[in-house]
Tab-separated table of C-alpha atoms and ligand atoms in Angstrom:
chain	number	residue	atom	x	y	z
A	1	MET	CA	0.000	0.000	0.000
A	2	ILE	CA	1.138	3.544	-0.780
A	3	LEU	CA	0.436	6.077	1.971
A	4	VAL	CA	0.741	9.800	1.164
A	5	THR	CA	0.947	12.119	4.182
A	6	GLY	CA	-0.511	15.615	4.390
A	7	ALA	CA	-3.471	14.390	2.348
A	8	HIS	CA	-5.522	17.561	2.729
A	9	GLY	CA	-2.623	19.731	1.629
A	10	ALA	CA	-2.262	21.003	-1.932
A	11	LEU	CA	0.719	18.848	-2.946
A	12	ALA	CA	-0.327	15.558	-1.310
A	13	SER	CA	-3.881	15.775	-2.594
A	14	THR	CA	-2.531	16.265	-6.123
A	15	ILE	CA	-0.148	13.306	-5.704
A	16	LEU	CA	-3.121	11.174	-4.616
A	17	ALA	CA	-5.148	12.370	-7.605
A	18	GLU	CA	-2.222	11.535	-9.934
A	19	LEU	CA	-1.902	8.035	-8.514
A	20	ASP	CA	-5.656	7.531	-8.794
A	21	ALA	CA	-5.599	8.688	-12.430
A	22	ARG	CA	-2.890	6.104	-13.111
A	23	GLY	CA	-4.909	3.345	-11.434
A	24	VAL	CA	-2.341	3.000	-8.631
A	25	PRO	CA	-4.057	2.390	-5.256
A	26	ALA	CA	-2.986	4.788	-2.523
A	27	VAL	CA	-4.319	6.067	0.768
A	28	GLY	CA	-4.097	9.543	2.234
A	29	GLY	CA	-2.720	10.111	5.722
A	30	THR	CA	-3.929	13.257	7.453
A	31	ARG	CA	-4.521	14.910	10.801
A	32	THR	CA	-8.231	15.096	9.980
A	33	PRO	CA	-9.161	11.834	8.240
A	34	ALA	CA	-12.303	11.456	6.171
A	35	ALA	CA	-13.658	8.059	5.100
A	36	GLY	CA	-10.907	5.888	3.605
A	37	GLN	CA	-8.074	8.016	5.002
A	38	ARG	CA	-5.667	7.241	7.849
A	39	TYR	CA	-4.972	9.391	10.868
A	40	VAL	CA	-1.385	10.660	10.592
A	41	ASP	CA	-0.208	13.555	12.747
A	42	PHE	CA	3.566	13.810	13.106
A	43	ASP	CA	2.972	15.897	16.248
A	44	ASP	CA	1.175	12.923	17.824
A	45	PRO	CA	3.901	10.226	17.727
A	46	ALA	CA	2.153	7.948	20.227
A	47	ARG	CA	-0.661	7.425	17.702
A	48	LEU	CA	1.471	7.121	14.549
A	49	ASP	CA	0.610	3.792	12.961
A	50	LEU	CA	2.039	3.061	9.509
A	51	GLY	CA	1.232	-0.666	9.575
A	52	GLY	CA	0.485	-2.109	6.138
A	53	THR	CA	2.374	0.658	4.342
A	54	ASP	CA	4.883	-0.462	1.711
A	55	VAL	CA	5.648	2.951	0.266
A	56	LEU	CA	5.430	6.084	2.381
A	57	VAL	CA	5.295	9.380	0.516
A	58	LEU	CA	6.439	11.690	3.288
A	59	VAL	CA	5.300	15.178	2.327
A	60	SER	CA	7.238	17.582	4.491
A	61	ALA	CA	5.291	19.348	7.237
A	62	GLY	CA	7.441	22.423	7.084
A	63	TYR	CA	5.351	25.236	8.479
A	64	ALA	CA	7.129	25.621	11.821
A	65	GLU	CA	10.504	26.281	13.415
A	66	ASP	CA	13.359	23.908	12.519
A	67	ASP	CA	13.334	21.977	15.772
A	68	ARG	CA	9.629	21.261	15.452
A	69	VAL	CA	9.878	20.199	11.810
A	70	VAL	CA	12.845	17.921	12.519
A	71	ALA	CA	10.993	16.362	15.487
A	72	ARG	CA	7.961	15.728	13.261
A	73	HIS	CA	9.988	14.060	10.557
A	74	ARG	CA	12.031	12.051	13.064
A	75	ALA	CA	8.808	10.740	14.614
A	76	VAL	CA	7.411	9.578	11.295
A	77	LEU	CA	10.700	7.958	10.212
A	78	ASP	CA	10.930	6.121	13.556
A	79	ALA	CA	7.384	4.859	13.016
A	80	ALA	CA	8.207	3.850	9.431
A	81	ARG	CA	11.133	1.722	10.609
A	82	ARG	CA	9.153	0.187	13.456
A	83	ASP	CA	6.096	-0.580	11.286
A	84	GLY	CA	7.982	-2.230	8.424
A	85	VAL	CA	7.651	0.423	5.702
A	86	ARG	CA	9.804	-0.608	2.741
A	87	SER	CA	10.400	2.664	0.894
A	88	VAL	CA	10.152	6.313	1.828
A	89	VAL	CA	9.799	9.073	-0.767
A	90	TYR	CA	10.536	12.420	0.893
A	91	THR	CA	9.643	15.838	-0.549
A	92	SER	CA	12.603	18.066	0.296
A	93	VAL	CA	13.796	21.438	-1.024
A	94	THR	CA	15.863	22.113	-4.134
A	95	THR	CA	19.655	21.929	-3.963
A	96	GLY	CA	19.870	25.628	-4.833
A	97	GLY	CA	17.798	26.302	-1.719
A	98	ASP	CA	20.607	25.323	0.642
A	99	HIS	CA	20.692	28.866	2.029
A	100	LEU	CA	16.971	29.251	2.569
A	101	ALA	CA	16.006	29.685	6.212
A	102	PHE	CA	13.983	26.473	6.152
A	103	ALA	CA	16.591	24.334	4.336
A	104	LEU	CA	18.201	23.013	7.500
A	105	ALA	CA	15.176	20.960	8.547
A	106	HIS	CA	15.031	19.441	5.058
A	107	ARG	CA	18.725	18.569	4.964
A	108	VAL	CA	18.597	17.075	8.484
A	109	THR	CA	15.567	15.004	7.438
A	110	GLU	CA	17.441	13.810	4.348
A	111	ARG	CA	20.324	12.724	6.582
A	112	MET	CA	17.971	10.936	9.012
A	113	LEU	CA	16.427	9.145	6.052
A	114	ARG	CA	19.770	8.074	4.565
A	115	ASP	CA	20.840	6.790	7.986
A	116	SER	CA	17.504	5.067	8.693
A	117	GLY	CA	18.159	1.753	6.975
A	118	LEU	CA	14.947	2.285	4.985
A	119	ALA	CA	14.992	2.359	1.195
A	120	TRP	CA	14.634	6.011	0.202
A	121	THR	CA	14.206	8.512	-2.592
A	122	ILE	CA	14.626	12.238	-2.046
A	123	LEU	CA	12.675	14.674	-4.200
A	124	ARG	CA	14.335	18.069	-3.847
A	125	ASN	CA	11.365	20.160	-4.891
A	126	GLY	CA	11.915	23.576	-6.396
A	127	LEU	CA	9.793	26.470	-5.223
A	128	TYR	CA	6.253	26.508	-6.561
A	129	ALA	CA	5.236	28.812	-9.405
A	130	GLU	CA	2.065	29.364	-7.384
A	131	LEU	CA	4.113	30.522	-4.397
A	132	PHE	CA	6.176	32.913	-6.522
A	133	GLY	CA	3.051	34.603	-7.860
A	134	ALA	CA	1.447	34.736	-4.426
A	135	LEU	CA	4.493	36.524	-2.990
A	136	LEU	CA	4.087	39.455	-5.392
A	137	ARG	CA	2.235	42.338	-3.749
A	138	TRP	CA	-0.137	44.771	-5.443
A	139	SER	CA	0.478	48.507	-5.269
A	140	ALA	CA	-1.462	51.345	-6.891
A	141	ASP	CA	0.184	50.915	-10.301
A	142	GLY	CA	1.219	47.274	-10.417
A	143	LEU	CA	3.243	44.646	-8.626
A	144	GLU	CA	6.063	45.020	-6.161
A	145	SER	CA	8.478	42.609	-4.556
A	146	ALA	CA	12.004	42.323	-3.236
A	147	PHE	CA	12.909	39.842	-5.997
A	148	GLY	CA	14.608	42.478	-8.153
A	149	THR	CA	15.604	41.087	-11.538
A	150	GLY	CA	16.372	37.672	-10.074
A	151	SER	CA	14.691	34.646	-11.565
A	152	LEU	CA	13.290	31.528	-9.921
A	153	ALA	CA	13.373	28.152	-11.668
A	154	ALA	CA	9.758	27.754	-10.633
A	155	VAL	CA	7.830	24.496	-10.777
A	156	THR	CA	4.088	23.915	-10.815
A	157	ARG	CA	2.746	21.859	-7.935
A	158	ALA	CA	1.097	19.603	-10.501
A	159	ASP	CA	4.463	18.737	-12.083
A	160	LEU	CA	5.957	17.979	-8.672
A	161	ALA	CA	2.947	15.808	-7.844
A	162	ALA	CA	3.276	13.926	-11.128
A	163	ALA	CA	6.980	13.337	-10.487
A	164	ALA	CA	6.253	12.095	-6.953
A	165	ALA	CA	3.532	9.782	-8.256
A	166	SER	CA	5.948	8.269	-10.800
A	167	VAL	CA	8.460	7.513	-8.059
A	168	ALA	CA	5.852	6.203	-5.597
A	169	ALA	CA	4.439	3.852	-8.227
A	170	ALA	CA	7.851	2.276	-8.922
A	171	PRO	CA	10.046	3.038	-5.899
A	172	ARG	CA	12.638	0.347	-6.574
A	173	SER	CA	13.671	2.081	-9.788
A	174	HIS	CA	14.471	5.198	-7.757
A	175	THR	CA	16.033	3.821	-4.576
A	176	SER	CA	18.940	5.886	-3.177
A	177	ARG	CA	18.374	8.610	-5.762
A	178	THR	CA	18.178	12.326	-5.008
A	179	TYR	CA	16.375	14.316	-7.702
A	180	ASP	CA	16.618	18.096	-8.018
A	181	LEU	CA	13.189	19.046	-9.363
A	182	VAL	CA	13.551	22.577	-10.661
A	183	GLY	CA	11.584	24.124	-13.482
A	184	VAL	CA	11.803	27.099	-15.818
A	185	PRO	CA	13.243	30.501	-14.771
A	186	VAL	CA	10.629	33.208	-14.285
A	187	THR	CA	11.007	36.773	-12.987
A	188	ALA	CA	8.612	39.141	-11.279
A	189	THR	CA	8.847	41.345	-14.386
A	190	ASP	CA	7.720	38.402	-16.535
A	191	VAL	CA	4.590	38.149	-14.383
A	192	ALA	CA	4.000	41.926	-14.451
A	193	ASP	CA	4.515	42.094	-18.231
A	194	HIS	CA	2.011	39.302	-18.704
A	195	LEU	CA	-0.519	41.282	-16.678
A	196	GLY	CA	0.331	44.560	-18.427
A	197	VAL	CA	1.467	46.303	-15.235
A	198	VAL	CA	4.804	47.489	-13.875
A	199	HIS	CA	6.950	45.636	-11.359
A	200	ARG	CA	8.639	47.787	-8.726
A	201	THR	CA	11.515	46.369	-6.712
A	202	ILE	CA	11.745	47.201	-3.032
A	203	GLY	CA	14.922	46.759	-0.984
A	204	LEU	CA	15.521	43.701	1.151
A	205	GLY	CA	15.686	45.958	4.214
A	206	GLU	CA	12.285	47.461	3.459
A	207	TYR	CA	10.889	43.976	2.865
A	208	ARG	CA	12.287	42.778	6.194
A	209	ASP	CA	10.720	45.745	7.990
A	210	ARG	CA	7.357	45.012	6.399
A	211	LEU	CA	7.524	41.340	7.349
A	212	LEU	CA	8.487	42.107	10.936
A	213	ALA	CA	5.637	44.614	11.218
A	214	ASP	CA	3.015	42.163	9.921
A	215	PRO	CA	0.951	40.972	12.905
A	216	LEU	CA	-0.484	38.070	10.914
A	217	LEU	CA	2.856	36.314	10.459
A	218	LEU	CA	4.089	33.613	12.814
A	219	PRO	CA	7.635	33.988	14.204
A	220	PHE	CA	9.195	31.549	11.721
A	221	GLN	CA	7.650	33.260	8.698
A	222	PRO	CA	9.593	36.546	8.351
A	223	PRO	CA	12.982	34.771	8.051
A	224	MET	CA	11.427	32.122	5.776
A	225	LEU	CA	9.931	34.694	3.406
A	226	HIS	CA	12.919	37.029	3.548
A	227	SER	CA	15.293	34.213	2.663
A	228	ILE	CA	13.195	33.351	-0.399
A	229	ALA	CA	13.321	36.959	-1.596
A	230	SER	CA	17.049	37.217	-0.936
A	231	ALA	CA	17.796	33.922	-2.675
A	232	VAL	CA	15.782	34.837	-5.770
A	233	ARG	CA	17.257	38.329	-5.881
A	234	HIS	CA	20.791	36.985	-5.668
A	235	GLY	CA	20.135	34.439	-8.386
A	236	VAL	CA	20.801	31.254	-6.422
A	237	LEU	CA	17.436	29.676	-7.293
A	238	SER	CA	17.604	30.193	-11.047
A	239	GLY	CA	19.487	27.044	-12.049
A	240	THR	CA	17.754	24.477	-14.230
A	241	GLY	CA	18.395	20.747	-14.576
A	242	PRO	CA	17.209	17.567	-16.268
A	243	ASP	CA	15.683	15.635	-13.334
A	244	LEU	CA	12.119	16.942	-13.487
A	245	ALA	CA	11.710	16.260	-17.210
A	246	GLY	CA	13.343	12.873	-16.648
A	247	LEU	CA	10.710	11.839	-14.094
A	248	LEU	CA	7.833	13.411	-16.030
A	249	GLY	CA	8.858	11.941	-19.379
A	250	ARG	CA	8.106	15.338	-20.929
A	251	ALA	CA	9.166	18.970	-20.595
A	252	ALA	CA	8.218	20.816	-17.430
A	253	THR	CA	5.026	22.859	-17.584
A	254	ASP	CA	5.506	26.598	-18.216
A	255	PRO	CA	5.285	28.103	-14.710
A	256	LEU	CA	4.383	31.617	-15.881
A	257	PRO	CA	0.578	31.145	-16.205
A	258	PHE	CA	0.508	29.610	-12.722
A	259	ALA	CA	2.499	32.476	-11.222
A	260	VAL	CA	0.249	34.943	-13.047
A	261	ALA	CA	-2.894	33.218	-11.751
A	262	ALA	CA	-1.577	33.308	-8.180
A	263	ALA	CA	-0.642	36.985	-8.502
A	264	THR	CA	-4.080	37.740	-9.932
A	265	ALA	CA	-5.754	35.943	-7.029
A	266	GLY	CA	-3.654	38.068	-4.697
A	267	ARG	CA	-5.060	41.220	-6.308
A	268	ALA	CA	-8.583	40.149	-5.359
A	269	VAL	CA	-7.454	39.588	-1.773
A	270	SER	CA	-5.648	42.942	-1.536
A	271	ALA	CA	-8.740	44.734	-2.924
A	272	ARG	CA	-10.922	43.438	-0.088
A	273	PRO	CA	-11.907	46.059	2.511
B	1	LIG	N1	8.330	23.999	-2.790
B	1	LIG	C1	7.602	25.017	-2.341
B	1	LIG	O1	7.487	26.081	-2.987
B	1	LIG	C2	6.889	24.903	-1.034
B	1	LIG	C3	6.075	25.963	-0.656
B	1	LIG	C4	5.403	25.839	0.541
B	1	LIG	C5	5.563	24.714	1.324
B	1	LIG	N2	6.368	23.698	0.906
B	1	LIG	C6	6.559	22.488	1.709
B	1	LIG	O2	5.910	21.440	1.018
B	1	LIG	C7	4.882	20.874	1.846
B	1	LIG	C8	3.676	20.572	0.988
B	1	LIG	O3	3.274	21.766	0.353
B	1	LIG	P1	1.734	22.066	0.137
B	1	LIG	O4	1.685	23.066	-0.926
B	1	LIG	O5	0.954	20.823	0.003
B	1	LIG	O6	1.370	22.765	1.537
B	1	LIG	P2	-0.067	22.813	2.226
B	1	LIG	O7	-1.158	22.840	1.218
B	1	LIG	O8	-0.052	23.921	3.225
B	1	LIG	O9	-0.166	21.437	2.999
B	1	LIG	C9	0.676	21.161	4.077
B	1	LIG	C10	0.104	19.921	4.764
B	1	LIG	O10	1.078	19.464	5.717
B	1	LIG	C11	0.370	18.580	6.564
B	1	LIG	N3	0.831	18.741	7.941
B	1	LIG	C12	0.964	19.871	8.658
B	1	LIG	N4	1.311	19.570	9.912
B	1	LIG	C13	1.384	18.224	9.989
B	1	LIG	C14	1.677	17.310	11.009
B	1	LIG	N5	1.940	17.715	12.245
B	1	LIG	N6	1.645	15.990	10.714
B	1	LIG	C15	1.339	15.545	9.481
B	1	LIG	N7	1.048	16.363	8.464
B	1	LIG	C16	1.081	17.681	8.724
B	1	LIG	C17	-1.100	18.959	6.531
B	1	LIG	O11	-1.869	17.904	5.975
B	1	LIG	P3	-3.288	17.491	6.652
B	1	LIG	O12	-4.057	18.777	6.769
B	1	LIG	O13	-3.876	16.551	5.673
B	1	LIG	O14	-2.978	16.877	7.982
B	1	LIG	C18	-1.118	20.175	5.622
B	1	LIG	O15	-2.291	20.266	4.889
B	1	LIG	C19	4.610	21.922	2.941
B	1	LIG	O16	4.155	21.305	4.122
B	1	LIG	C20	5.971	22.551	3.093
B	1	LIG	O17	6.793	21.771	3.971
B	1	LIG	C21	7.018	23.767	-0.263
């Protein structure tokens, strides 16, 4: 049995839909199970039960401080070993993201997985096209961001889900492989041009001040978001590679329409009273 964690999340639900479309049986693991799903909460290790799972697609639960994310992933890997899981497919962060504020928890998880004795595959996911578009802010005359002229080799969630489904369906072909799943470079100006508006770059200092002044953000979020802006601006997330197309068996999807759609959705939100 294939078990995909984070089943109500955007990536895991798309992986499950991909597997279903391919006729590959899989079950979703989630903190809030509906019929046919399994209860899986990495923050509740005493109740983690992965019995009957051959292939675990461990979708990172990364929205927290490093220590909490590492503890979550350690708990699920301990349960995987104890419960006889054969292969673990882990969704990590792209190699170019080594300097992102949230990379440490991913790299520590990768190390725990390699040392676990379990068969493993690491999917180093690039940043989502949808995320890139959502991080662009609307001003009176167009878009603004701290990305400058830097590009991001953005990937659609759907492509990452399709790649994960391919690996989960045939894990033995991918054992002990680390794939860097980056897409096609896109800039904030590309998104603005597509929408027929200007893109204005703000400084990283101004961006930091805005993040720190935002009462809606949790403590881990300002450094997380600032590191994404800094990494894009300095060009360390622009590199492309062959792994995504290799797993997809086709070229990566153009991320621009997805970034544009996310930016457009953000305009509706910013227009709300
Ligand atoms: N590459 C990128 O650009 C990017 C961007 C954002 C995040 N990420 C990372 O990729 C992961 C998947 O992305 P996504 O777009 O699917 O995010 P998402 O829609 O926010 O889904 C995240 C899911 O993580 C699961 N989760 C949270 N806490 C958990 C816990 N304690 N135990 C088990 N599961 C837990 C939840 O699933 P249930 O509600 O079903 O329990 C949640 O829905 C994120 O969690 C994050 O680590 C990557």
